[in-house]
Coordinates of C-alpha atoms and ligand atoms in Angstrom, one line a residue:
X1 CA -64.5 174.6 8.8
X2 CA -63.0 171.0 9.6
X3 CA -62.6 170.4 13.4
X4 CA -59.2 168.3 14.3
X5 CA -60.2 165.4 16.4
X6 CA -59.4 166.9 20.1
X7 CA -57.9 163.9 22.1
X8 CA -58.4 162.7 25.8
X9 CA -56.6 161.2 28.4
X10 CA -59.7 158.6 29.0
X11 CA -61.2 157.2 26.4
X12 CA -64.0 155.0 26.9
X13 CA -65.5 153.1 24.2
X14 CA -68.3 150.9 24.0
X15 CA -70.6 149.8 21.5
X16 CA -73.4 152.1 22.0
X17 CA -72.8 155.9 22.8
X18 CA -74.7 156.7 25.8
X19 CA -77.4 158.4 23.5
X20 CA -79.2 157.2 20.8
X21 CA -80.2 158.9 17.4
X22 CA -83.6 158.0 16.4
X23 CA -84.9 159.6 13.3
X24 CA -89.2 160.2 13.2
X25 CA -91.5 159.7 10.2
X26 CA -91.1 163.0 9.3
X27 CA -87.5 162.9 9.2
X28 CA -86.8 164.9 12.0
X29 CA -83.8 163.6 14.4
X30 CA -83.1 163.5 18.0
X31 CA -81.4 161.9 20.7
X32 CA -82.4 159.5 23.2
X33 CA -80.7 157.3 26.3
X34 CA -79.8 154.1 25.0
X35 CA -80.8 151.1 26.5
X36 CA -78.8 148.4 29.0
X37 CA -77.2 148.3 32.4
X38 CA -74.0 149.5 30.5
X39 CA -75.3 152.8 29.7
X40 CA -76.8 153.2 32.8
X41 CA -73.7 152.8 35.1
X42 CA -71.0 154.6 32.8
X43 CA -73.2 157.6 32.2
X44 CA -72.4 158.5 35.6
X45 CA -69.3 157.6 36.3
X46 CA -68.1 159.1 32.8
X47 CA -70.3 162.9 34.1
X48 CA -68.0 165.9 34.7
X49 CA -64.7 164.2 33.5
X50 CA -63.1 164.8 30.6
X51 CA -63.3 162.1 28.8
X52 CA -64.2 161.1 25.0
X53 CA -66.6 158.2 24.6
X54 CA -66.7 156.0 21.1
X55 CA -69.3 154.4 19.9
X56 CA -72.1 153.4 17.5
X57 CA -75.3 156.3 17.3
X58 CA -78.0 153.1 16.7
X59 CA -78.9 153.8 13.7
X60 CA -77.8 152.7 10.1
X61 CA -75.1 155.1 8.3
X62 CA -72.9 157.8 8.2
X63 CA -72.0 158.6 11.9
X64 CA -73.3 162.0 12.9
X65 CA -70.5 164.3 14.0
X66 CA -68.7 164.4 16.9
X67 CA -70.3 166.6 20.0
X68 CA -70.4 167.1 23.5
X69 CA -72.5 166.3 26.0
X70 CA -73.0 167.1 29.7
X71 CA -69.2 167.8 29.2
X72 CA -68.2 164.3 27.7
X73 CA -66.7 164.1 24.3
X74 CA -69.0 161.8 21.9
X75 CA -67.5 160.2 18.8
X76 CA -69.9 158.0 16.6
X77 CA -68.6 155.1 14.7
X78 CA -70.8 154.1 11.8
X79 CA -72.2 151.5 11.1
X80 CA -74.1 150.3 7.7
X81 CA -76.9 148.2 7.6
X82 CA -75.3 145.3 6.5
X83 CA -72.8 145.6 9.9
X84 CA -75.6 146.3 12.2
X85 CA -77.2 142.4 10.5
X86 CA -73.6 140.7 10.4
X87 CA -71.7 142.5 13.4
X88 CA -74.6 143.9 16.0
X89 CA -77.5 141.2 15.5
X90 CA -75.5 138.5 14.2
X91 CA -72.0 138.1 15.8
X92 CA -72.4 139.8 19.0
X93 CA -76.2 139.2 20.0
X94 CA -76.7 135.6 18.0
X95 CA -73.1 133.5 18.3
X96 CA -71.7 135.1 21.6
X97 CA -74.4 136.4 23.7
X98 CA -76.3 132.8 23.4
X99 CA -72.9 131.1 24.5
X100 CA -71.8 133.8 26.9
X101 CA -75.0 133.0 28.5
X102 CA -74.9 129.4 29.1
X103 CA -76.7 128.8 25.8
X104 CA -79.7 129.0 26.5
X105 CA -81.0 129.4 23.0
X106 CA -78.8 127.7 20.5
X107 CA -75.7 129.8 19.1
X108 CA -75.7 130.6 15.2
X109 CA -72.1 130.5 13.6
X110 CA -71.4 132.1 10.7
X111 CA -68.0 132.9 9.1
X112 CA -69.3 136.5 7.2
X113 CA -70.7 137.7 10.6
X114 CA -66.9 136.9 12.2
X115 CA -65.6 139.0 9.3
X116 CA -67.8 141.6 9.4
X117 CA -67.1 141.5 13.5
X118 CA -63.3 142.0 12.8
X119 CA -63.7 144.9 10.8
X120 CA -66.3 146.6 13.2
X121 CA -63.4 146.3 15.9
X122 CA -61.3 147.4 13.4
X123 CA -62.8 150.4 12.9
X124 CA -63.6 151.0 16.9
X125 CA -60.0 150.5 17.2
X126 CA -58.7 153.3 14.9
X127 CA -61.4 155.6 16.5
X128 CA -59.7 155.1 19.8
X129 CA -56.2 155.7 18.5
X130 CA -57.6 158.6 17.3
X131 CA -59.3 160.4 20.1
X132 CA -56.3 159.0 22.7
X133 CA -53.9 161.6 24.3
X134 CA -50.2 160.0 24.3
X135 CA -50.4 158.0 27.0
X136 CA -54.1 157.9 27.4
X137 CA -56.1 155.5 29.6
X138 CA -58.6 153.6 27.1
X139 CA -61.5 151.6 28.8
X140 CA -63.2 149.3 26.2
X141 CA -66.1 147.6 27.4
X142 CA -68.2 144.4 26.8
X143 CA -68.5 141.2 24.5
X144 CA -69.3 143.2 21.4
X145 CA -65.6 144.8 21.3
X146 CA -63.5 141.8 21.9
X147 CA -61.0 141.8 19.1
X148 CA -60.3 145.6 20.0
X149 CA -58.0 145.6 23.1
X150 CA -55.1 144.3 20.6
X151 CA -56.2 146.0 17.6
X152 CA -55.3 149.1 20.1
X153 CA -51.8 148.1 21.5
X154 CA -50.8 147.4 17.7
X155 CA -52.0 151.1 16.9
X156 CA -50.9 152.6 20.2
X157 CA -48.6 150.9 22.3
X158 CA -48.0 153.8 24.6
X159 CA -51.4 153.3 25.8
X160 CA -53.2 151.7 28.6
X161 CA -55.9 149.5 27.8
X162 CA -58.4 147.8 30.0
X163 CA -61.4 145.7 29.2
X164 CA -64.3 145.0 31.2
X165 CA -67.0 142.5 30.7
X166 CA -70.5 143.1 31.6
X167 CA -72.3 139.8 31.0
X168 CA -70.8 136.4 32.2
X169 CA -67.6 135.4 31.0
X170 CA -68.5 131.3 30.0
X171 CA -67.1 127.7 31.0
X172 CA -64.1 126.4 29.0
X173 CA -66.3 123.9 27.7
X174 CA -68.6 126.4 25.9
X175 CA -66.2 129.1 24.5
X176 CA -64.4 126.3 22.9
X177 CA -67.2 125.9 20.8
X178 CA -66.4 129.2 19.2
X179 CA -64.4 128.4 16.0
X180 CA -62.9 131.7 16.5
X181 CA -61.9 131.4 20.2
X182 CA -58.4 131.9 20.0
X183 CA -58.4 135.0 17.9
X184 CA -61.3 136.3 20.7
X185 CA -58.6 135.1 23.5
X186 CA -55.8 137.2 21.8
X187 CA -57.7 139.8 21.2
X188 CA -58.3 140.3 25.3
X189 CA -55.1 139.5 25.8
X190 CA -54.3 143.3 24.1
X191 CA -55.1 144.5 27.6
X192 CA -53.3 145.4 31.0
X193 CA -56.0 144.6 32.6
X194 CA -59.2 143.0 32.1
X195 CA -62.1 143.1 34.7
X196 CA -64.8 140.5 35.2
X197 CA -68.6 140.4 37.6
X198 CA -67.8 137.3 39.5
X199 CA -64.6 136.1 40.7
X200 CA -65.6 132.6 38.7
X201 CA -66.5 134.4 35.1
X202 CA -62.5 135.6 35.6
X203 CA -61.1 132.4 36.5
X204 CA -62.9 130.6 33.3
X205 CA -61.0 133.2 31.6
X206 CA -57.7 132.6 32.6
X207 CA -58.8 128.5 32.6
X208 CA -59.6 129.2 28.9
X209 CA -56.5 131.0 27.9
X210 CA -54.7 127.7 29.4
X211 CA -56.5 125.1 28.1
X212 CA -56.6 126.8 24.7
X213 CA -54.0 128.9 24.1
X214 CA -51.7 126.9 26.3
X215 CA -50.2 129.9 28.7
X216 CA -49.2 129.8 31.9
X217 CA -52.1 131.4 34.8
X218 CA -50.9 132.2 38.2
X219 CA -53.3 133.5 40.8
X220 CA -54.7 136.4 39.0
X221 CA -52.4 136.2 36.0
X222 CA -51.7 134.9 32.7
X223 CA -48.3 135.4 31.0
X224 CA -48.9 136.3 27.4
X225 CA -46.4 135.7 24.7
X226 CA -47.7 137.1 21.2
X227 CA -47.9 134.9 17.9
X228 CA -44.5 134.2 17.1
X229 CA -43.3 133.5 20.4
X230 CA -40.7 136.7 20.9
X231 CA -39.5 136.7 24.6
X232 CA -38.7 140.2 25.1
X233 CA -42.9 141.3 23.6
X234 CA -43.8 139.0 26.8
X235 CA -46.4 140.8 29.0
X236 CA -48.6 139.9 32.0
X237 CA -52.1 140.6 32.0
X238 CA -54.4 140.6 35.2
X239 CA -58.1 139.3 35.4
X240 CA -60.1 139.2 38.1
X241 CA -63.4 140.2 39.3
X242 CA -64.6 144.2 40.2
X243 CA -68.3 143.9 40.6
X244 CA -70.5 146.8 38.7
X245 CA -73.1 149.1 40.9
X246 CA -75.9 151.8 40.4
X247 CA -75.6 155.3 41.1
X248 CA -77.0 154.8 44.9
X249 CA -77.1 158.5 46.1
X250 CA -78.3 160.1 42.7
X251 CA -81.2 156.9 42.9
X252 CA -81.9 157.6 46.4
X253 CA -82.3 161.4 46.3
X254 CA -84.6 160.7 42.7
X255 CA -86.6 158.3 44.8
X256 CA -87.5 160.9 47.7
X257 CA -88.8 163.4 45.5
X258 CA -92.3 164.8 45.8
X259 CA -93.3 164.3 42.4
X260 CA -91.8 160.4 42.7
X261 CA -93.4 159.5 45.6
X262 CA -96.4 161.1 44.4
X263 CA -95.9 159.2 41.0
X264 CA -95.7 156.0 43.0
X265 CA -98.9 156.4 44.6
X266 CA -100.5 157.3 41.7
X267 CA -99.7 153.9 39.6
X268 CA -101.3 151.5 42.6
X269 CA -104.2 153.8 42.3
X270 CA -104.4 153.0 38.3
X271 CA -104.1 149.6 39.1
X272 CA -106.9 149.6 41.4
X273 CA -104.9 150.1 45.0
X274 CA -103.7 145.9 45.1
X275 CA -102.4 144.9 48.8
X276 CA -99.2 143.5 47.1
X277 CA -97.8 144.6 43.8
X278 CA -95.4 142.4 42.4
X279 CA -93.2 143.9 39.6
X280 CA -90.8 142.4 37.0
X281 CA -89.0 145.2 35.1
X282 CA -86.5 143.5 32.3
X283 CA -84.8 143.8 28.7
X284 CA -87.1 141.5 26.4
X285 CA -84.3 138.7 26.5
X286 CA -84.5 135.1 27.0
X287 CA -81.9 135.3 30.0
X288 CA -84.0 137.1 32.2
X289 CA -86.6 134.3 32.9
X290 CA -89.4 135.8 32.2
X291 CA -91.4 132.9 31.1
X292 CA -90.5 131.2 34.2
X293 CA -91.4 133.9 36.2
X294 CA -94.7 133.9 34.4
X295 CA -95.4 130.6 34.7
X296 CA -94.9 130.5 38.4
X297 CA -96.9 133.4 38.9
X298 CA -99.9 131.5 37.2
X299 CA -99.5 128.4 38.9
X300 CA -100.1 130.2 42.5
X301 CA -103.0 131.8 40.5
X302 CA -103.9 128.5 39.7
X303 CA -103.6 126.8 43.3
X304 CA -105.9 130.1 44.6
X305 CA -102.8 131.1 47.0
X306 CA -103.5 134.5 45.3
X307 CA -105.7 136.1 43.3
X308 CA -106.5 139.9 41.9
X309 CA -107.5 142.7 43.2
X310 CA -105.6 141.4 46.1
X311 CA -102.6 140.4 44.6
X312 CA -101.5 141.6 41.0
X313 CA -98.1 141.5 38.4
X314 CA -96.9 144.6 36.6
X315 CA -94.3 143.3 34.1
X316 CA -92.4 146.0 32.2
X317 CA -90.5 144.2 29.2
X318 CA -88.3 146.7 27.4
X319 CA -87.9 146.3 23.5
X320 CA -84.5 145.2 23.0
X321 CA -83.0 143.3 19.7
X322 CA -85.8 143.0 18.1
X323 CA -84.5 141.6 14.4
X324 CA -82.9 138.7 16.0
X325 CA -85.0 135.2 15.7
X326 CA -85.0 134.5 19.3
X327 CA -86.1 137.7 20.8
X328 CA -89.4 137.7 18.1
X329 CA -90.1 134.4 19.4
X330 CA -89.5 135.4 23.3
X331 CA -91.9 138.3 22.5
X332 CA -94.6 136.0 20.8
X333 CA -94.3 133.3 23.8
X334 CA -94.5 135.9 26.5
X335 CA -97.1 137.9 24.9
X336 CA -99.4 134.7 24.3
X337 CA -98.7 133.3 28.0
X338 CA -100.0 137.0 29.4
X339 CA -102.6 136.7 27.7
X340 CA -103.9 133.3 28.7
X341 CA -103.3 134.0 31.9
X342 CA -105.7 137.3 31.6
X343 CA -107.9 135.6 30.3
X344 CA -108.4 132.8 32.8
X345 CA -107.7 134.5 35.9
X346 CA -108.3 138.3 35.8
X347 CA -111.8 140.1 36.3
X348 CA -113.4 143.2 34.8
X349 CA -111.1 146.2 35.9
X350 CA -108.6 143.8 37.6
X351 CA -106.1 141.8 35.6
X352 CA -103.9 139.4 36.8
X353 CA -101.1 141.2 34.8
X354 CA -100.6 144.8 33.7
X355 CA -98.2 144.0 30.5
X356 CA -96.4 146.7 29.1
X357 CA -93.9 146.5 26.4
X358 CA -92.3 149.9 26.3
X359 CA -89.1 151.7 27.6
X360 CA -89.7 154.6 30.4
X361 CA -87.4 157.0 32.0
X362 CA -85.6 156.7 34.8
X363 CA -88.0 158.7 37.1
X364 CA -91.0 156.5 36.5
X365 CA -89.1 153.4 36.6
X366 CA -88.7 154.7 40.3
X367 CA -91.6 155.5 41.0
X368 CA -92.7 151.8 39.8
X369 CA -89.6 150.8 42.4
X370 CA -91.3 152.6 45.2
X371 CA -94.8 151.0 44.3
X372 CA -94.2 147.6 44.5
X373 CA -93.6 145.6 47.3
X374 CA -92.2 142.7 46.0
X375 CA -89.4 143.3 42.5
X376 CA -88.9 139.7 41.2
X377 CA -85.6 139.8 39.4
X378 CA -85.4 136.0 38.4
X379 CA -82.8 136.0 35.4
X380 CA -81.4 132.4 34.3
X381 CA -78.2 133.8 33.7
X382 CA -77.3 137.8 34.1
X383 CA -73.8 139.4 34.8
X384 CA -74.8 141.5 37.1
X385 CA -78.6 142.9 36.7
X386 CA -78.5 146.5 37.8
X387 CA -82.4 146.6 38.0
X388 CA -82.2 144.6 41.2
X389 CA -79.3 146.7 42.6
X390 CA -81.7 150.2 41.8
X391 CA -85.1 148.5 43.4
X392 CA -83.2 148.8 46.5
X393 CA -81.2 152.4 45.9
X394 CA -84.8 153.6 45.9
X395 CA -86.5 151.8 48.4
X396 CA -85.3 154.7 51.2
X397 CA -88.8 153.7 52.9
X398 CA -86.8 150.1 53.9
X399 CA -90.5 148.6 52.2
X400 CA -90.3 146.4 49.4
X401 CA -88.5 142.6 49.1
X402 CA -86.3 141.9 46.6
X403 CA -86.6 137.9 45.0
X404 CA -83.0 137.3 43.4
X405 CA -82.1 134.5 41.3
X406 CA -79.3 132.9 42.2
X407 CA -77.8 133.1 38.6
X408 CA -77.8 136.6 38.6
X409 CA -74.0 138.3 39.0
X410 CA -76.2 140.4 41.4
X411 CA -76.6 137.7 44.5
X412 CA -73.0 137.0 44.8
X413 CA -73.8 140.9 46.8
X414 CA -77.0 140.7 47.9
X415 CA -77.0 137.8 49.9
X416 CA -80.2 139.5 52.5
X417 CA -82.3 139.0 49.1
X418 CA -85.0 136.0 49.1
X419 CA -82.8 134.0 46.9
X420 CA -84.3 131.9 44.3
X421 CA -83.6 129.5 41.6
X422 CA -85.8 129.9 38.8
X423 CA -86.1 126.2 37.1
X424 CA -87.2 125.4 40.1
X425 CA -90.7 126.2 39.4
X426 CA -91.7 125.1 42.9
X427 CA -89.4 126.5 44.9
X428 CA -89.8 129.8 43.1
X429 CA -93.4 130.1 43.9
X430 CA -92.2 129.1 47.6
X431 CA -89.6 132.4 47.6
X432 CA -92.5 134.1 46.0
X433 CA -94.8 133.3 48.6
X434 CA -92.5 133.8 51.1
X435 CA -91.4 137.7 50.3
X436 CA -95.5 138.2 50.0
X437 CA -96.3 137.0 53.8
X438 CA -93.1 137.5 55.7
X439 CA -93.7 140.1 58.6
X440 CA -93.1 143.8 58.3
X441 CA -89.8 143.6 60.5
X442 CA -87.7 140.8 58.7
X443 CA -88.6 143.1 55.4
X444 CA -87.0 146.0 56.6
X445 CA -84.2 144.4 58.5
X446 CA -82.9 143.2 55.1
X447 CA -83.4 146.1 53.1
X448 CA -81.4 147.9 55.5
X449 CA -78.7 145.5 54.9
X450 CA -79.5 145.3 51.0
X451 CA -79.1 149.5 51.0
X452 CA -76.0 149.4 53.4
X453 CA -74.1 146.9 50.9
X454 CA -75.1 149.2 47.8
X455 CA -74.5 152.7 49.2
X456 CA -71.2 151.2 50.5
X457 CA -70.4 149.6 46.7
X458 CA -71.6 152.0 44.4
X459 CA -70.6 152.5 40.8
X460 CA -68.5 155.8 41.7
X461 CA -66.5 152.9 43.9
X462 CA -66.8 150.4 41.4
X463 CA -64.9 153.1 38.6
X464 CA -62.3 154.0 41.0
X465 CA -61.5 150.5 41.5
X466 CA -61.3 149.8 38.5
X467 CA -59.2 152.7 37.0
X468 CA -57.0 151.7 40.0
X469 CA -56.3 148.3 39.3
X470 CA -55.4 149.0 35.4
X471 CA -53.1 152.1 36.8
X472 CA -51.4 149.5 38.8
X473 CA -51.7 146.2 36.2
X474 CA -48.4 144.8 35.9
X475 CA -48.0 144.8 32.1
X476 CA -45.0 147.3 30.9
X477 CA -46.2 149.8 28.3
X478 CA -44.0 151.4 25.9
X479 CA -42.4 154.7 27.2
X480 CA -42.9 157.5 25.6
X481 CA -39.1 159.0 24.5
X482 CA -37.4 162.5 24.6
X483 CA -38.3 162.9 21.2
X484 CA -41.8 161.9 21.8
X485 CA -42.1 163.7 25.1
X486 CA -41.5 167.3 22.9
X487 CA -44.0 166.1 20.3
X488 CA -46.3 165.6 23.6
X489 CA -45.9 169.0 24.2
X490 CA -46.4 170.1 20.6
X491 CA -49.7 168.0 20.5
X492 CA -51.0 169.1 23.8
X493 CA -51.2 172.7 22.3
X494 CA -52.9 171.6 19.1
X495 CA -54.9 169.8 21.2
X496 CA -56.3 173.2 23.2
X497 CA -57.1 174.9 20.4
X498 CA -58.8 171.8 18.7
X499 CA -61.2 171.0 21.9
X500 CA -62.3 175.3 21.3
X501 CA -62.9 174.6 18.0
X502 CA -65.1 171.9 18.5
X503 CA -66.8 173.4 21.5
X504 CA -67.5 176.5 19.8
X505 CA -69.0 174.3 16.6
X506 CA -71.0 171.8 19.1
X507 CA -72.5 175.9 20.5
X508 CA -73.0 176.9 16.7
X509 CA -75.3 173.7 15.6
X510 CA -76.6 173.7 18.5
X511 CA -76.1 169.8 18.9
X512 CA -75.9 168.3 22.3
Ligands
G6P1 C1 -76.5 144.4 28.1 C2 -75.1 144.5 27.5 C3 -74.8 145.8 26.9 C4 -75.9 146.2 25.9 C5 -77.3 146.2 26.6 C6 -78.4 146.6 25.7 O1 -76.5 145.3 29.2 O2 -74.1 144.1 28.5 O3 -73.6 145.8 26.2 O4 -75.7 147.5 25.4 O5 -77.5 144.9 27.2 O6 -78.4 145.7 24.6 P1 -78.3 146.4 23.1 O7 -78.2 145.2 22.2 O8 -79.6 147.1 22.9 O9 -77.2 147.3 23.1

C-alpha cells in the first residue's frame, strides 16, 4: 500500500537526518547517530514534538522510506554518489566550509559542484514543501542548505522559514570570493528570519548583503527587494545572533550515574592512574587545532615541565569527511606527529598520548568528561563547539578546567574558561600550564560559574528563542484565503488518516 506523505506544522530540515544508515559487509543495514554538534543539539530539542525532519540517510542511493522515530517524522532525501562527491564533499565541505572558516586550508571552486549544489537544495526544497502543514514553521539549518530558504517561499509562500547557521558566518572580504555569492545571499534572503552564533558572524551577514547586493541594513535588518525590483514583493528579514547549547540536565543526570562515574574511574585506571589527564575530544577537521594543540603539548614535554606517568594526553579524533583531500592529510599529519611524540617521550606502559581515532557514544564520551581534569578545546575557528559546552554539563563534581580558544563561538559564553589563543604556541603552553597547577579552589569557583551560564542557556532555551524570534520576524507571509482556509480543513483530515497509515506501516516493518 502507498502511504501519503503526512505533513507537519514543524519541519526541520538539515542535511543529515539525526540517524545514519550504515550498511555491513554482509549486507545487513542499520541505523546509527550521525555525527556533529548539529545532530547533537536538535535531537533533543526536536524529542516528543511533532515534527517531521528532512534529510540525507549518509549513504549513496535511493532514500530509505520515511519512518518514525522516538516520535519524530524522518524523511530521507537521496543522494547518488556523484551528489555526495559534487554537493557533500565538494561544494559544501571543500569551497564553503574552507571559507566559512577563515580559510584555513585553501577553497576549491568548481562550477559542476555549484550545479550539483543547486539541485541538491532543489530537491531538499520540494521535500519540505511536501511534508509542511499549510502554514507550517520550516527550520532549515546550516551552510550545506543555503540556496533552500527561497527555493521554499517560491514553493510555499504561506510558510514560515527560518535559517540558522551553525559554523561562522565569514568577513565580507572572504565570501566575496565565492563566484556564486549573490545567488548564496538571495538564497538566505528566502527567510523571515535567519539566526547566527555570534553577534559579529550576523553583522558580516547583513555587511555582505550591503556591500554586495547593495540593500539597505538597519540595526538587525536588511530590506530585501527580489530580482526584478517589484515594490509591493519587498520584505524585511532579521539576522542576528541566538547562541546554540547542550542538553545541560539530560548531560548532568548521564554524568551522575553509577555506571558513568564508575566508567570514569575505570579509564584513568587503563591509563595507568596519571595525576592530571588532559583530554582533547574533536571532529578530525583542520579547524579544531589539533596540530597546534599537539605541538604545544610536546614542547612542555620537551622543556621537562611535564612528563608521563604523571602527566598524560587522551586525544579522541572522530572520523569525519574522510574523501576530502584535506582531512586525509590532517589525518596523516596528526597521526605521524603522535607518533613521534611516542616515540621520543613515552615509556613502556606509559605513553605520552593515548590516540584514538574512533567515534563513541555519548555515555563514554562522559565518562572521558568526568576523567579528565583538564578538556583542551583549542579550535582556530569553531561556531560554537558544543564539546566544550558538555565537558562542563557533566563536570557536576565542580573538578575539571576547561582551556577555550578564543576563536571558538563557545568563549563569547564562557568567559570563567582559561582562555587561550592557539597560534600562540607559547602562550598556549602558558594557559596549559596554568589550568594544570592552579589551586583546587579557583577550579571550582569557575566551574560553578561555567555550569551556572550553561544550565541557565541551555539548548531547550536556545530553541524557544529561536522559534520565538521567527514567530515574531517582521517579514509578511502570504495569508492563507477563505478558499484555502476550507481546503485546510479538508487536508487536515487527510492528513489524520495519512500519519495512521504510516504509523501503522513504520509498526509492520518494524523500522525505527
Ligand atoms: C558540523 C556542521 C554540521 C555537520 C557536522 C558533521 O557540526 O555544522 O552541519 O553535520 O559538522 O559533519 P558531517 O560532514 O559529517 O555532516
Amino acid at each position: 500500500m502507498t502511504v501519503a506523505t503526512p505533513t507537519f506544522d514543524l519541519v526541520v530540515a538539515a542535511n543529515r537526518l539525526p540517524l545514519d544508515r550504515v550498511v555491513d559487509d554482509s549486507g545487513e543495514s542499520s541505523w546509527r547517530r550521525s555525527p556533529g554538534g548539529l545532530v547533537t543539539a536538535m535531537e533533543s530539542v526536536m524529542q516528543g514534538r511533532d515534527a517531521a525532519w528532512v534529510g540525507w540517510a549518509g549513504e549513496p542511493g535511493p532514500a530509505p522510506e520515511p519512518f518514525s522515530d522516538s516520535g519524530m517524522y524522518l524523511q530521507p532525501v537521496c543522494l547518488s554518489p556523484t551528489e555526495i562527491q559534487e554537493y557533500y564533499e565538494g561544494f559544501s565541505n571543500d569551497t564553503l566550509w574552507p571559507i566559512f572558516h577563515d580559510v584555513i586550508v585553501p577553497a576549491t571552486f568548481h562550477r559542476n559542484w555549484w550545479n550539483t549544489y543547486r539541485t541538491v537544495n532543489h530537491r531538499f526544497a520540494q521535500a519540505i514543501a511536501q511534508t509542511a502543514a499549510p502554514g507550517a514553521t520550516v527550520w532549515v539549518h546550516d551552510y550545506q542548505l543555503q540556496l533552500v530558504p527561497a527555493m521554499v517561499r517560491a514553493m510555499r509562500p504561506d510558510v514560515r522559514i527560518g535559517w540558522f547557521n551553525h559554523i561562522p558566518f565569514p568577513p565580507v572580504e572572504l565570501f566575496a570570493q565565492l563566484p556564486w555569492r549573490r545567488a548564496l545571499l538571495e538564497g538566505l534572503l528566502g527567510a523571515d528570519f535567519l539566526g547566527f552564533q555570534r553577534t559579529a558572524d550576523a553583522e558580516n551577514f547583513l555587511r555582505a548583503c550591503r556591500r554586495l547586493l547593495g540593500m539597505a541594513t538597519k540595526a538587525d535588518t536588511v530590506t530585501f527587494t527580489p530580482p526584478g525590483d517589484d515594490p509591493s514583493a519587498r520584505r524585511t528579514v532579521r539576522a542576528s545572533a541566538i547562541p546554540i547549547s547542550v542538553d545541560f540536565r539530560a548531560l548532568d543526570e548521564l554524568a551522575r550515574t553509577p555506571v558513568v562515574i564508575a566508567r570514569a574511574a575505570q579509564i584513568r585506571a587503563s591509563l595507568g592512574d596519571p595525576k592530571i589527564l588532559l583530554l582533547g575530544i574533536d571532529r578530525l577537521d583542520y579547524t579544531k587545532g589539533i596540530r597546534h594543540r599537539l605541538k604545544a603539548y610536546e614542547e612542555l614535554l620537551g622543556d621537562k615541565a611535564i612528563a608521563p606517568p604523571d602527566v598524560t594526553l587522551m586525544q579522541v579524533a572522530t572520523p569525519s569527511r574522510e574523501r576530502v583531500d584535506a582531512y586525509r592529510h590532517l589525518r596523516e599529519e596528526v597521526e605521524r606527529t603522535v607518533g613521534s611524540i611516542n616515540g621520543e617521550y613515552s615509556d613502556i606502559g606509559s605513553p605520552a598520548v593515548f590516540y584514538l581515532y574512533q567515534t563513541y557514544p555519548r555515555d563514554e564520551m562522559a565518562a572521558m568528561f568526568l576523567a579528565a581534569d583538564v578538556m583542551l578545546v583549542t579550535p582556530l575557528r569553531d561556531g560554537m563547539n558544543l564539546i566544550a559546552k558538555e565537558y562542563v554539563a557533566c563536570r557536576h563534581d565542580l573538578g575539571g578546567a576547561l582551556v577555550l580558544s578564543e576563536f571558538a563561538g563557545a568563549w563569547h559564553e564562557l568567559h570563567q574558561a582559561f582562555i587561550c589563543n592557539p597560534h600562540d604556541v607559547e602562550g598556549l603552553k602558558q594557559t596549559i600550564m596554568r589550568a594544570i597547577t592552579a589551586p583546587q579552589d579557583e577550579r571550582r569557583r569557575r566551574m560553578k560559574a561555567l555550569r551556572k551560564r550553561v544550565s541557565d542557556h541551555d539548548v531547550q532555551r536556545w530553541a524557544t528563542r529561536y522559534l520565538d524570534a521567527l514567530a515574531s520576524a517582521p517579514a509578511r507571509p502570504h495569508r492563507p484565503t477563505r478558499a484555502s482556509d476550507e481546503e485546510r480543513r479538508g487536508a487536515e483530515r487527510a492528513n489524520r488518516s495519512n500519519r495512521r497509515a504510516l504509523d501503522k506501516a513504520s509498526e509492520r516493518t518494524g523500522q525505527r
